Coordinates of C-alpha atoms in Angstrom, one line a residue:
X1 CA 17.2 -17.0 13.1
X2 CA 17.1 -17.3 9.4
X3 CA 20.0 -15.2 8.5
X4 CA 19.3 -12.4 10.7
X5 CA 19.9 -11.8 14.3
X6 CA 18.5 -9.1 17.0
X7 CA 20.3 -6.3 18.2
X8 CA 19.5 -4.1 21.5
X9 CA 17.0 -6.4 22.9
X10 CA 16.3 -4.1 25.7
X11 CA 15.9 -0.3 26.8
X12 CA 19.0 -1.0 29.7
X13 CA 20.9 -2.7 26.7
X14 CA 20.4 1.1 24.7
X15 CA 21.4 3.3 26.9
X16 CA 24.6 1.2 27.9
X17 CA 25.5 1.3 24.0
X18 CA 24.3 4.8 23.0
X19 CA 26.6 6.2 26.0
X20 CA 29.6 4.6 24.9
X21 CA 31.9 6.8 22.8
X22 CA 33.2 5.0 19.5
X23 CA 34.2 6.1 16.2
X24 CA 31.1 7.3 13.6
X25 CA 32.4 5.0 11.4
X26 CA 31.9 2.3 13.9
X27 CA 28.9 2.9 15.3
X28 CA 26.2 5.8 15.3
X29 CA 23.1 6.8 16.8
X30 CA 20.3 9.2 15.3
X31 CA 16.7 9.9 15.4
X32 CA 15.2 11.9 12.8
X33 CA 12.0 14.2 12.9
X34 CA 10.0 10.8 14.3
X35 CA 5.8 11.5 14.2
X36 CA 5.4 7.8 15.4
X37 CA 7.6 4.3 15.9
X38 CA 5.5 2.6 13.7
X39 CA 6.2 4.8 10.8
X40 CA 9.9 3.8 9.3
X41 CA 10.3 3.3 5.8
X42 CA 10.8 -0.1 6.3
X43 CA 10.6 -1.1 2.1
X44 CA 13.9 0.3 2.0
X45 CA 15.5 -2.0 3.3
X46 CA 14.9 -5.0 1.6
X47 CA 17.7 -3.2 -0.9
X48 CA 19.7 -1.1 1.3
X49 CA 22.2 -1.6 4.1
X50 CA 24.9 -0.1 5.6
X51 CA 26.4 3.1 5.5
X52 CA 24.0 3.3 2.0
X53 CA 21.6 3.3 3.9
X54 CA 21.9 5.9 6.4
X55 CA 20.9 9.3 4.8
X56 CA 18.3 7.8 3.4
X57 CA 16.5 6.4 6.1
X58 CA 15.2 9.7 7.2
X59 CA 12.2 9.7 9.7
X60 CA 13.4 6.7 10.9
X61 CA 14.8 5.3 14.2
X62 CA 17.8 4.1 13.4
X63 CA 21.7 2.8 14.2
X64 CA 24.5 1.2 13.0
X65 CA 26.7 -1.1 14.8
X66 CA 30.4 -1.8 13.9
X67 CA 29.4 -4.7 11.8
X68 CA 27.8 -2.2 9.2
X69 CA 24.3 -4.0 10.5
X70 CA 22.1 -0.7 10.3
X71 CA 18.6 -1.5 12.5
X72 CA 15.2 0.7 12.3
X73 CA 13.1 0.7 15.7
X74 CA 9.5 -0.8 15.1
X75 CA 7.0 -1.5 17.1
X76 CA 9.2 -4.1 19.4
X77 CA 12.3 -3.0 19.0
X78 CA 15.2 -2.8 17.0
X79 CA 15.4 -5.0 14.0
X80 CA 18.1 -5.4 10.9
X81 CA 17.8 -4.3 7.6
X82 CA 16.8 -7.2 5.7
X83 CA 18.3 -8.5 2.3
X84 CA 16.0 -8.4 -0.3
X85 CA 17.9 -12.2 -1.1
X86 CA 15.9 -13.8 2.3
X87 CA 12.7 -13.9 0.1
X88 CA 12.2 -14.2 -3.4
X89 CA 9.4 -13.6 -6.3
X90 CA 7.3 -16.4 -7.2
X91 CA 4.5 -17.4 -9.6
X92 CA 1.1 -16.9 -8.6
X93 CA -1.0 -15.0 -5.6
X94 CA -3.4 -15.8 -3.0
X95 CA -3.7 -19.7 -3.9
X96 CA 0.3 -19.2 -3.5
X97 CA 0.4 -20.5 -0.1
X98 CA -0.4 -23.6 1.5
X99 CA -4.0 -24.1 2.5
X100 CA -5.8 -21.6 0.6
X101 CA -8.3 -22.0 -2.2
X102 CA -9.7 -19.4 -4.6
X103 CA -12.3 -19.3 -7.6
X104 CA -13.9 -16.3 -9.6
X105 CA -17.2 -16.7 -11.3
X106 CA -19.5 -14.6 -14.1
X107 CA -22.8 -13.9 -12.1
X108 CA -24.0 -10.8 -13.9
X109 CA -23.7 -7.8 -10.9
X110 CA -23.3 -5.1 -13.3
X111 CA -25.6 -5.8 -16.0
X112 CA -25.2 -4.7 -19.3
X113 CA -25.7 -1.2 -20.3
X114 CA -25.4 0.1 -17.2
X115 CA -22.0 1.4 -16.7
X116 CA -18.2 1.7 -17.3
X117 CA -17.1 -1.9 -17.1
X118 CA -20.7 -3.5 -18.2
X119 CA -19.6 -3.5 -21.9
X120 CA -17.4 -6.4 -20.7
X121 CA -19.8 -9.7 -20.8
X122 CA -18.8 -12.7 -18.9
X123 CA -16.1 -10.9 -17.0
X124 CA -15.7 -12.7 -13.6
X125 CA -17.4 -10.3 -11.0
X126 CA -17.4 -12.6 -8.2
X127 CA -14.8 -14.5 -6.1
X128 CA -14.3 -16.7 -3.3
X129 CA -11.2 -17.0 -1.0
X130 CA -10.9 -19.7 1.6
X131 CA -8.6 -21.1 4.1
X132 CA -8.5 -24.9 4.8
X133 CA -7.6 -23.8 8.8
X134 CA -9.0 -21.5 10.8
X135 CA -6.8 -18.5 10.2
X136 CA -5.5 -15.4 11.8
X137 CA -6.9 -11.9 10.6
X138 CA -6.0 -8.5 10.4
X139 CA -7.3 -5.6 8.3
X140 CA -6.7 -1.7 7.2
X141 CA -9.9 -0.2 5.9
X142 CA -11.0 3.3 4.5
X143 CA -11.1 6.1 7.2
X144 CA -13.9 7.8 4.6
X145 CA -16.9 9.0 6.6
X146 CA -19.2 7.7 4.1
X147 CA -18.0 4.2 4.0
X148 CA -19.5 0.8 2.7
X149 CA -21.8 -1.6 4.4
X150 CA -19.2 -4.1 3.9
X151 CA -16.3 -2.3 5.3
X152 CA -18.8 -1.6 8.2
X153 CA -19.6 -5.5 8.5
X154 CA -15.7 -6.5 8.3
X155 CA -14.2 -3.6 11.0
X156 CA -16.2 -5.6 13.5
X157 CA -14.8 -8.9 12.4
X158 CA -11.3 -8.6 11.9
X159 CA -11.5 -7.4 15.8
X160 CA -12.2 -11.4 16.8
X161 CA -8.9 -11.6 15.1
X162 CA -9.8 -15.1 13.5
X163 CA -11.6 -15.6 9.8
X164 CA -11.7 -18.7 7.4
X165 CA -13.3 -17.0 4.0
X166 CA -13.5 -13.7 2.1
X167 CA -16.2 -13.3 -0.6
X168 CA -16.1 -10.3 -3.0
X169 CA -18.0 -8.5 -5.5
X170 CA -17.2 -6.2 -8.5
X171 CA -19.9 -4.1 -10.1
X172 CA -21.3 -3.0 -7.4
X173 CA -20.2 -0.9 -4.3
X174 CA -22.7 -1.5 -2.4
X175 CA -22.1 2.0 -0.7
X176 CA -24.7 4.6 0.4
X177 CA -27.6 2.0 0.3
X178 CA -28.8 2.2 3.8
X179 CA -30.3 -0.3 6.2
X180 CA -30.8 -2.5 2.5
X181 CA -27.0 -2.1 2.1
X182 CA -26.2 -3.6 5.5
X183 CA -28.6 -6.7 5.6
X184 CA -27.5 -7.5 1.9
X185 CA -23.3 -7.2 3.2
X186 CA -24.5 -9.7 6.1
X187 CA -26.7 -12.3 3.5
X188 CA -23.5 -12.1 1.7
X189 CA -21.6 -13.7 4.1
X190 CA -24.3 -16.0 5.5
X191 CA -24.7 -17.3 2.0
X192 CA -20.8 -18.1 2.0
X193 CA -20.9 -19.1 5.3
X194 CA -23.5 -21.8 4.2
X195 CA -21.7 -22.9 1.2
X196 CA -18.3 -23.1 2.8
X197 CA -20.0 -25.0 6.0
X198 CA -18.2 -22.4 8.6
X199 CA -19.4 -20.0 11.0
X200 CA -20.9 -16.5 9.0
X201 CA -18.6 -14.4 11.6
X202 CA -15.8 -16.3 10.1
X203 CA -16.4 -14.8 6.6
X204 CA -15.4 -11.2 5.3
X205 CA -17.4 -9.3 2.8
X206 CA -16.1 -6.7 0.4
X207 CA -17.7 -5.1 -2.7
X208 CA -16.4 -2.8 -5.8
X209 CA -17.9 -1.0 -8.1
X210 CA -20.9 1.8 -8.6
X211 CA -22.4 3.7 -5.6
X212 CA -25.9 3.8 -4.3
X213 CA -27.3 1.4 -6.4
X214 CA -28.8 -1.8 -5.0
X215 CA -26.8 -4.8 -5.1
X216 CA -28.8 -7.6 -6.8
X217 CA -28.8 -10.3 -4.2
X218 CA -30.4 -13.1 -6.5
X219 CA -27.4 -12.8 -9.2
X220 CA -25.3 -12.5 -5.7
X221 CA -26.6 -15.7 -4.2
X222 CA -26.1 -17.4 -7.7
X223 CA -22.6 -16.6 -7.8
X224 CA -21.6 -17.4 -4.7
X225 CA -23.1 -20.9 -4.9
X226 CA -21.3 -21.1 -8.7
X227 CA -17.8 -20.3 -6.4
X228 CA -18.1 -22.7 -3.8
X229 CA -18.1 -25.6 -5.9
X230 CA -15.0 -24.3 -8.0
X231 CA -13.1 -23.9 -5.3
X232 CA -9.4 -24.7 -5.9
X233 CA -5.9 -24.2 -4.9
X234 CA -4.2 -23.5 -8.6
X235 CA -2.3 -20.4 -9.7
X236 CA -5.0 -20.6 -12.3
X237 CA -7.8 -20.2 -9.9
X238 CA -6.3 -17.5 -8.4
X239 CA -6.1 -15.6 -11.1
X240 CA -10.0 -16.3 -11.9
X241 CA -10.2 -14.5 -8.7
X242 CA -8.3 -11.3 -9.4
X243 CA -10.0 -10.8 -12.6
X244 CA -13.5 -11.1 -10.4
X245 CA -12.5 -8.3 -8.0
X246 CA -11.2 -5.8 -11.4
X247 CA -13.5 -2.6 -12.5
X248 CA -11.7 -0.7 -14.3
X249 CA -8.6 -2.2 -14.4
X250 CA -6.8 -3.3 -17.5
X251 CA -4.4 -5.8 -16.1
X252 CA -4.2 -8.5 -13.1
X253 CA -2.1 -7.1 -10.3
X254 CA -0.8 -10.3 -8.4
X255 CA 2.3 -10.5 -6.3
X256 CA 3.9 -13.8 -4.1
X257 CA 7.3 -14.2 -2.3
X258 CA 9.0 -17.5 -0.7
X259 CA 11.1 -17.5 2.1
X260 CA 12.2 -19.0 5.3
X261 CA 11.5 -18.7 8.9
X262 CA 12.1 -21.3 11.6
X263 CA 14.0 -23.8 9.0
X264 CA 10.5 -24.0 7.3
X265 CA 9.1 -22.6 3.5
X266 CA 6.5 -19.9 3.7
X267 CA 4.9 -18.3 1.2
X268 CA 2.9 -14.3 1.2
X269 CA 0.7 -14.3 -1.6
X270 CA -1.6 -10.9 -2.8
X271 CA -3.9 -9.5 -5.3
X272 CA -5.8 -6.2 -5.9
X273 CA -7.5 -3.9 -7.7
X274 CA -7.6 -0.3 -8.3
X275 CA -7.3 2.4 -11.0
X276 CA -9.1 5.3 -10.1
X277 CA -10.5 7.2 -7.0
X278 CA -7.1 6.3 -5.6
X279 CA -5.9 8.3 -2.9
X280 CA -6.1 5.3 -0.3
X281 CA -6.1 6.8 3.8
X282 CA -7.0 3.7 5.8
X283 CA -6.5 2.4 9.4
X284 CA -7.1 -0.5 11.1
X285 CA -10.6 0.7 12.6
X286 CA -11.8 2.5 9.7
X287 CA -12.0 5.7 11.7
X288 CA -9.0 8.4 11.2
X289 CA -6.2 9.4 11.7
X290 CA -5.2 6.7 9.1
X291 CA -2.2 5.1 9.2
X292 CA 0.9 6.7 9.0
X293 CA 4.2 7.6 7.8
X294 CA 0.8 7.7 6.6
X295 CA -8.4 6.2 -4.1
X296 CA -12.3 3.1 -8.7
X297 CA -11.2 1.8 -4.8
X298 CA -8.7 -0.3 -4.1
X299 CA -9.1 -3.8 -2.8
X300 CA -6.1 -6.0 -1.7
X301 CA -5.9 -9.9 -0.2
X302 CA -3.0 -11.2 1.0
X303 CA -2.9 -14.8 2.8
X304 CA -0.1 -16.5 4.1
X305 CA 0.7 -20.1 5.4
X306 CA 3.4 -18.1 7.7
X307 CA 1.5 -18.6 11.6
X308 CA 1.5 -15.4 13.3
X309 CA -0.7 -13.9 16.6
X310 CA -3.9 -11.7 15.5
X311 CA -2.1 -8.6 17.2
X312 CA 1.3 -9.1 15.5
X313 CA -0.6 -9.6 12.6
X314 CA -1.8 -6.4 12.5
X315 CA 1.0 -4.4 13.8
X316 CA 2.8 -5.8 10.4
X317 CA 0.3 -5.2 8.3
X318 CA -0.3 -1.5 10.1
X319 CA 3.7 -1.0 8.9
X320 CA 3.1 -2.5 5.5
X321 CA 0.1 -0.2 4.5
X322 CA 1.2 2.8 5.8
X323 CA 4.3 2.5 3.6
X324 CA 2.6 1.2 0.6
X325 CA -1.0 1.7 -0.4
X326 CA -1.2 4.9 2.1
X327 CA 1.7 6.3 0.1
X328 CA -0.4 6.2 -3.4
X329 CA -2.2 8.9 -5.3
X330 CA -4.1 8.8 -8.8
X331 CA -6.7 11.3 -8.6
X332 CA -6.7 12.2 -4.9
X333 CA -10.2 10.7 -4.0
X334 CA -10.5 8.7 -1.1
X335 CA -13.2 5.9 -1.8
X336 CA -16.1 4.6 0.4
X337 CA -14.6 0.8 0.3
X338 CA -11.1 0.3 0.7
X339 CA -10.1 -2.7 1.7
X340 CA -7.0 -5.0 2.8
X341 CA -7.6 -8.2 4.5
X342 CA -4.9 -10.7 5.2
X343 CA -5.5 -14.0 6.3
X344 CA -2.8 -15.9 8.0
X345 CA -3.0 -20.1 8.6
X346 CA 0.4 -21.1 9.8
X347 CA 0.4 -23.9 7.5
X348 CA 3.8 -24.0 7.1
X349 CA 4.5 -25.2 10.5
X350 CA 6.6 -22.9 12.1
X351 CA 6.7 -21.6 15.5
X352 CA 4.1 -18.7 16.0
X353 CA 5.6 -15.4 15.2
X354 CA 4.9 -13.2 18.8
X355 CA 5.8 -9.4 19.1
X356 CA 9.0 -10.7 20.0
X357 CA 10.1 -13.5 17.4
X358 CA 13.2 -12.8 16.0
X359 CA 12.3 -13.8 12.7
X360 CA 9.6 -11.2 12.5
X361 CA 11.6 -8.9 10.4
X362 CA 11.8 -11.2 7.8
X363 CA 7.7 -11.4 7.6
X364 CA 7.9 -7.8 7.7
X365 CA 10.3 -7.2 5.0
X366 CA 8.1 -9.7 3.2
X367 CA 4.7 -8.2 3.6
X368 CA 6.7 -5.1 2.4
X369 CA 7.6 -6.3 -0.5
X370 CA 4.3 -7.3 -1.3
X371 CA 2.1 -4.7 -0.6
X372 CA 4.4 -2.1 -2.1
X373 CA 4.9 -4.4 -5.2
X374 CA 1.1 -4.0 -5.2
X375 CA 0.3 -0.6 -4.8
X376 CA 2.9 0.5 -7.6
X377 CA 0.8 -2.1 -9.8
X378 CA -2.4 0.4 -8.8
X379 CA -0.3 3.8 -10.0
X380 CA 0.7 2.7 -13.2
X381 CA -2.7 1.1 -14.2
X382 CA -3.9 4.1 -13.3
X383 CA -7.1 5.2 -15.2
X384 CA -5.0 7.1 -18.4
X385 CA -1.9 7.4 -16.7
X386 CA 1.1 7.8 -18.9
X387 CA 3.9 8.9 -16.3
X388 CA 4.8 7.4 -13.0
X389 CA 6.0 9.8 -10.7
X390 CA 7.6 9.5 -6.9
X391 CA 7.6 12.6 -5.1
X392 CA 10.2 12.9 -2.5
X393 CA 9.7 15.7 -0.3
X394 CA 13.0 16.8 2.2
X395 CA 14.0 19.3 4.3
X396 CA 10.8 19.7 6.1
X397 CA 10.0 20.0 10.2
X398 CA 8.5 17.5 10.9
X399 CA 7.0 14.2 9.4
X400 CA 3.5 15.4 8.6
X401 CA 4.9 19.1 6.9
X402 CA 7.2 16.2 4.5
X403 CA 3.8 14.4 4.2
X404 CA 1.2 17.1 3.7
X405 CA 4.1 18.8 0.8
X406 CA 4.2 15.7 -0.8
X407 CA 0.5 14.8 -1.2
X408 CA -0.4 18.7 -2.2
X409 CA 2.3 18.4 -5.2
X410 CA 1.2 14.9 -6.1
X411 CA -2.6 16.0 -6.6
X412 CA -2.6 19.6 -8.0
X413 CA -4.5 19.2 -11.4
X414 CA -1.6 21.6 -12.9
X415 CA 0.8 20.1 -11.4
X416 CA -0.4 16.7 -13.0
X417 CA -1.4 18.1 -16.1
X418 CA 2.3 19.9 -16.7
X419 CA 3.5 16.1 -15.9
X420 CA 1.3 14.9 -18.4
X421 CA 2.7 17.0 -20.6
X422 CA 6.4 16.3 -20.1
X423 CA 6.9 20.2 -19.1
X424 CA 9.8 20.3 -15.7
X425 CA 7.1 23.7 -14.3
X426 CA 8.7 24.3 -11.0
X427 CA 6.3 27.3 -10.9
X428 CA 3.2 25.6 -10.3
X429 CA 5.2 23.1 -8.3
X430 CA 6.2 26.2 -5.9
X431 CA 3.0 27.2 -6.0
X432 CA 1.0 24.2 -4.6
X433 CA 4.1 24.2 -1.7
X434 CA 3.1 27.9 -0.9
X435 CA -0.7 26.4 -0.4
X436 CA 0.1 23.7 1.8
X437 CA 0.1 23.7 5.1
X438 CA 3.7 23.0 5.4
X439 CA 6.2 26.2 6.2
X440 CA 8.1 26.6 3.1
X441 CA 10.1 29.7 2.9
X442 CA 10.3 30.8 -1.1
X443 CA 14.1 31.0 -1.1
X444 CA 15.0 28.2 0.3
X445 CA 13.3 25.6 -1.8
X446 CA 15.0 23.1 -4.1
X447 CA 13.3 21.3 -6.9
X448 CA 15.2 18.4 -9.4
X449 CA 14.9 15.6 -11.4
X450 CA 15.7 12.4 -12.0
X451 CA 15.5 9.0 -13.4
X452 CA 14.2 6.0 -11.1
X453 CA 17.2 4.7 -9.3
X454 CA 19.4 7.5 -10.8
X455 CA 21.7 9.3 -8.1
X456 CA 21.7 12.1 -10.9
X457 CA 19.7 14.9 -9.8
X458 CA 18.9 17.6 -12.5
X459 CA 17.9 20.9 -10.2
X460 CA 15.5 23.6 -12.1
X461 CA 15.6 25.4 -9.0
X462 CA 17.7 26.2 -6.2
X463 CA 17.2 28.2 -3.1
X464 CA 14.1 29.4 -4.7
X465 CA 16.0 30.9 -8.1
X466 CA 16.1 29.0 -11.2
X467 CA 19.3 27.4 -12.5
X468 CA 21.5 27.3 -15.2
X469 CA 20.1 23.7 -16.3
X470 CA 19.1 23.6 -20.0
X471 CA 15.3 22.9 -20.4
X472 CA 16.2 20.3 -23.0
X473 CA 18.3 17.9 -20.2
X474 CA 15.1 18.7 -17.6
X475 CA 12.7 17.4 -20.7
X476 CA 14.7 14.1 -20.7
X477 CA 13.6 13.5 -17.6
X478 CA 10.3 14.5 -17.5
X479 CA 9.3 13.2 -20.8
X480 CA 10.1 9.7 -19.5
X481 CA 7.3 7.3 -18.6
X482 CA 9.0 7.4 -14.8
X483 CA 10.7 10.1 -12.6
X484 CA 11.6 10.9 -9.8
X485 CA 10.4 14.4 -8.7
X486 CA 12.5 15.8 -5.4
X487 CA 11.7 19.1 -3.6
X488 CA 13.6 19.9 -0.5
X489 CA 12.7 22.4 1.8
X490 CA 15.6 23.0 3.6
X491 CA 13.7 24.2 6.6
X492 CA 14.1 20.8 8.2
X493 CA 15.2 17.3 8.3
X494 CA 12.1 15.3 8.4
X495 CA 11.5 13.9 4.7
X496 CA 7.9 11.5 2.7
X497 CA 7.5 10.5 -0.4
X498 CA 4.2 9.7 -2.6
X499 CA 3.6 7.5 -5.7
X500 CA 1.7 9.8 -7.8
X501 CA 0.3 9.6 -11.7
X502 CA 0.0 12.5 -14.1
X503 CA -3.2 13.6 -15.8
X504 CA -4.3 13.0 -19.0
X505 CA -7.4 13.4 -21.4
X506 CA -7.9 10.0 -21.1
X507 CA -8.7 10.2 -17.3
X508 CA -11.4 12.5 -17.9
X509 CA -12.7 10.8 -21.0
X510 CA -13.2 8.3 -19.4
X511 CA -14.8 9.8 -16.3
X512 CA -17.3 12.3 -17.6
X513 CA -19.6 10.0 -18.7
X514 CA -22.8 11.3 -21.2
X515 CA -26.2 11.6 -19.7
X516 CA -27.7 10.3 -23.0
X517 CA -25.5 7.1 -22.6
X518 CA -26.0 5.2 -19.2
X519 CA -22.9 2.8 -20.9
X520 CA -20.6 5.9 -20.4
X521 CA -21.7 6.4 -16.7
X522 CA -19.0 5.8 -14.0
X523 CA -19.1 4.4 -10.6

């Protein structure tokens, strides 16, 4: 069972164990401040195990056996932590795994002069990804009211749960155009559909770039042609891809991982995009709540050879979102097209992973990986970010209190700005708490510091007073490019984090934009 084995397989099986006595060091039982089983940290524990692990698993079903083998409750049921050494980093993205083919072509969508991003001539802007086998299909999309005619033409499609092709667009959002938008998201995949010889339900549409503009079918049409016949399964053409889908990106954000399940290699390959307008809040319909522990957009493709049911599909990719690209902030806007699509083709011959496969925590811990590789990519090519910061919000009631903390923090402008500056301000910090709609109680509250991966904490404040640290030791730490921000509120136990970016001049430089210069205009 590929190095990992199940434990509690069913609800008669729990209640015998969790009545038992035994020592805590042995074995222990908990459940902490729990909003929803689907909404364990489950990233963690591709580093984590053990007694480690335990404290820091908060909002998580969890327990620990007297092998040390600490489990989280999913979906199914109870699975191991997963070593981070069952799957490994390899070169390339979606052309990664078996079966899939990729190409990125110039077809001129965002002409020249007529944007951010248009000063870059013969950058790809349009790409192809295709699976040799039909392949299974799941999907997280933007729960924005005002949403894009592709992410309306792909919420009905992932449903068949089956999908061959993906064809994308940069330059063009293809958002807010009406009836016009919607027949030109649906040509889009006819025209792929033709090209590729496949069915046009079996192809998913997805666009980038400025809203309520037209999309130019003609330079469309031209493009996607141009794509089809360069159609490859190189690293190389991969990449041509990922460059296609990038606005205003200023680097390629491509993740893959090997590992094993059912004696055979599989491979989970991704790429996105995003820099700005990055506050993603997506669920598998599109319509809120979006998912849960829980935004230029962001855009992600992942494929896999690994074979896995459309349902289970989705449940893993519900888990992997909500702890990745739901967990991200740049500028707290939520855009009209976020996207992720994975495609699965079980190429790599395996049995079918079911709800109940015992190597699905491996593909989960995988998928993880991957997404949150990804969406930490998206942060820190943020649009003029300079610092990196996590947010880690304890002590709270409940799950959404942690949550709601977190995200208020993580997209105050002065909060942001103070970041950008280096300055520890636990003032402003306080004061966004104070305006969320978590309870915080002003003497209670607990704000530190510290470096990534540091068990160091540096507190400026405690119980609501400030301490005795220097400023100079805080400045250290907030002057670095990455930190760690925590805040407890000691009201609770329920805990969330956020990836968050401070905010700089360049941000806004390069968002105003000047009437008198349509080349300075942003999407």
């Amino acid at each position: 069972m590929s190095g990992v084995s199940r434990f509690w397989k069913t609800s008669s099986e729990r209640k015998k164990r969790t009545t038992r006595k035994s020592k805590p060091e042995q074995f222990s039982w908990g459940r902490r401040s729990v909003l929803t089983p689907t909404r364990p940290l489950l990233h963690k524990c591709v580093e984590e195990r053990g007694n480690e692990s335990r404290e820091k698993l908060r909002g998580a079903h969890f327990a620990l056996n007297c092998k040390g083998t600490l489990t989280l409750r999913l979906i199914s049921g109870f699975y191991p932590l997963v070593k981070k050494s069952l799957f490994h980093s390899i070169a390339g993205s979606v052309t990664a795994p078996a079966g899939f083919l990729a190409a990125g072509v110039f077809c001129d969508i965002k002409r020249l002069g007529t944007g951010k991003g248009s000063h870059k001539p013969l950058k790809r802007d349009l790409a192809l990804l295709v699976s040799q086998s039909p392949a299974s299909v799941a999907g997280a999309f933007t729960t924005n009211q005002v949403c894009a005619a592709p992410v309306k033409w792909c919420v009905e499609r992932v449903q068949r749960g089956m999908a061959r092709a993906v064809v994308v667009n940069s330059g063009n959002a293809n958002a807010c155009t009406g009836e016009r938008g919607r027949l030109d998201a649906e040509k889009m995949a006819a025209l792929a559909a033709a090209a590729l010889n496949i069915a046009a339900e079996e192809v998913l549409v997805a666009s980038t770039g400025r809203i309520g503009v037209p999309m130019p079918m003609e330079q469309v049409e031209k493009g996607i042609a141009q794509a089809a016949a360069l159609l490859d399964g190189s690293l190389e053409s991969g990449s041509h891809a990922e460059e296609a889908i990038m606005t205003s990106d200023t680097r390629a954000k491509e993740v893959a991982v090997e590992f094993q399940l059912g004696g055979k290699t599989v491979r989970i390959g991704g790429m996105c995009k995003g820099a700005g307008m990055i506050q993603p809040g997506m669920s598998p319909s599109g319509a809120p709540p979006a998912l849960r522990p829980l935004h230029a957009t962001m855009l992600c493709f992942l494929t896999t050879d690994a074979a896995v049911e459309a349902k289970v599909l989705q449940a893993a990719l519900n888990e992997a979102v909500a702890q990745s690209f739901n967990r991200i902030t740049v500028d707290g806007d939520m855009s009209t097209n976020d996207t992720v699509l994975v495609l699965a083709n079980g190429r790599a011959g395996h049995r079918p992973l079911t709800a109940r496969a015992p190597e699905l925590p491996v593909f989960q811990a995988a998928l993880n990986h991957v997404t949150l590789e990804l969406a930490r990519k998206i942060v820190l090519d943020g649009e003029g970010v300079s610092r990196f910061v996590t947010v880690r919000v304890s002590g709270a009631r409940n799950f959404a209190e942690a949550d709601t903390a977190a995200r208020v923090v993580a997209n105050s402008s002065l909060v942001k700005t103070s970041w950008c500056g280096g300055d520890p301000n636990w003032g402003r910090i306080l004061c966004a708490l104070g305006y969320s709609s978590a309870q915080v109680v002003e003497g209670k509250v607990d704000v530190g510091y510290s470096l990534p991966g540091s068990r160091k904490i540096l507190y400026s404040l405690r119980k609501g007073r400030p301490t005795s640290v220097a400023f100079k030791a805080l400045c250290e730490i907030s002057t670095a490019s990455a930190f760690d921000l925590h805040i407890n509120l000691n009201v609770g136990r329920a805990s969330a984090l956020i990836y968050a970016a401070d905010l700089t001049e360049a941000y806004v430089d390069f968002n105003k934009g000047d009437v008198n210069d349509p080349t300075t205009l942003g999407g």
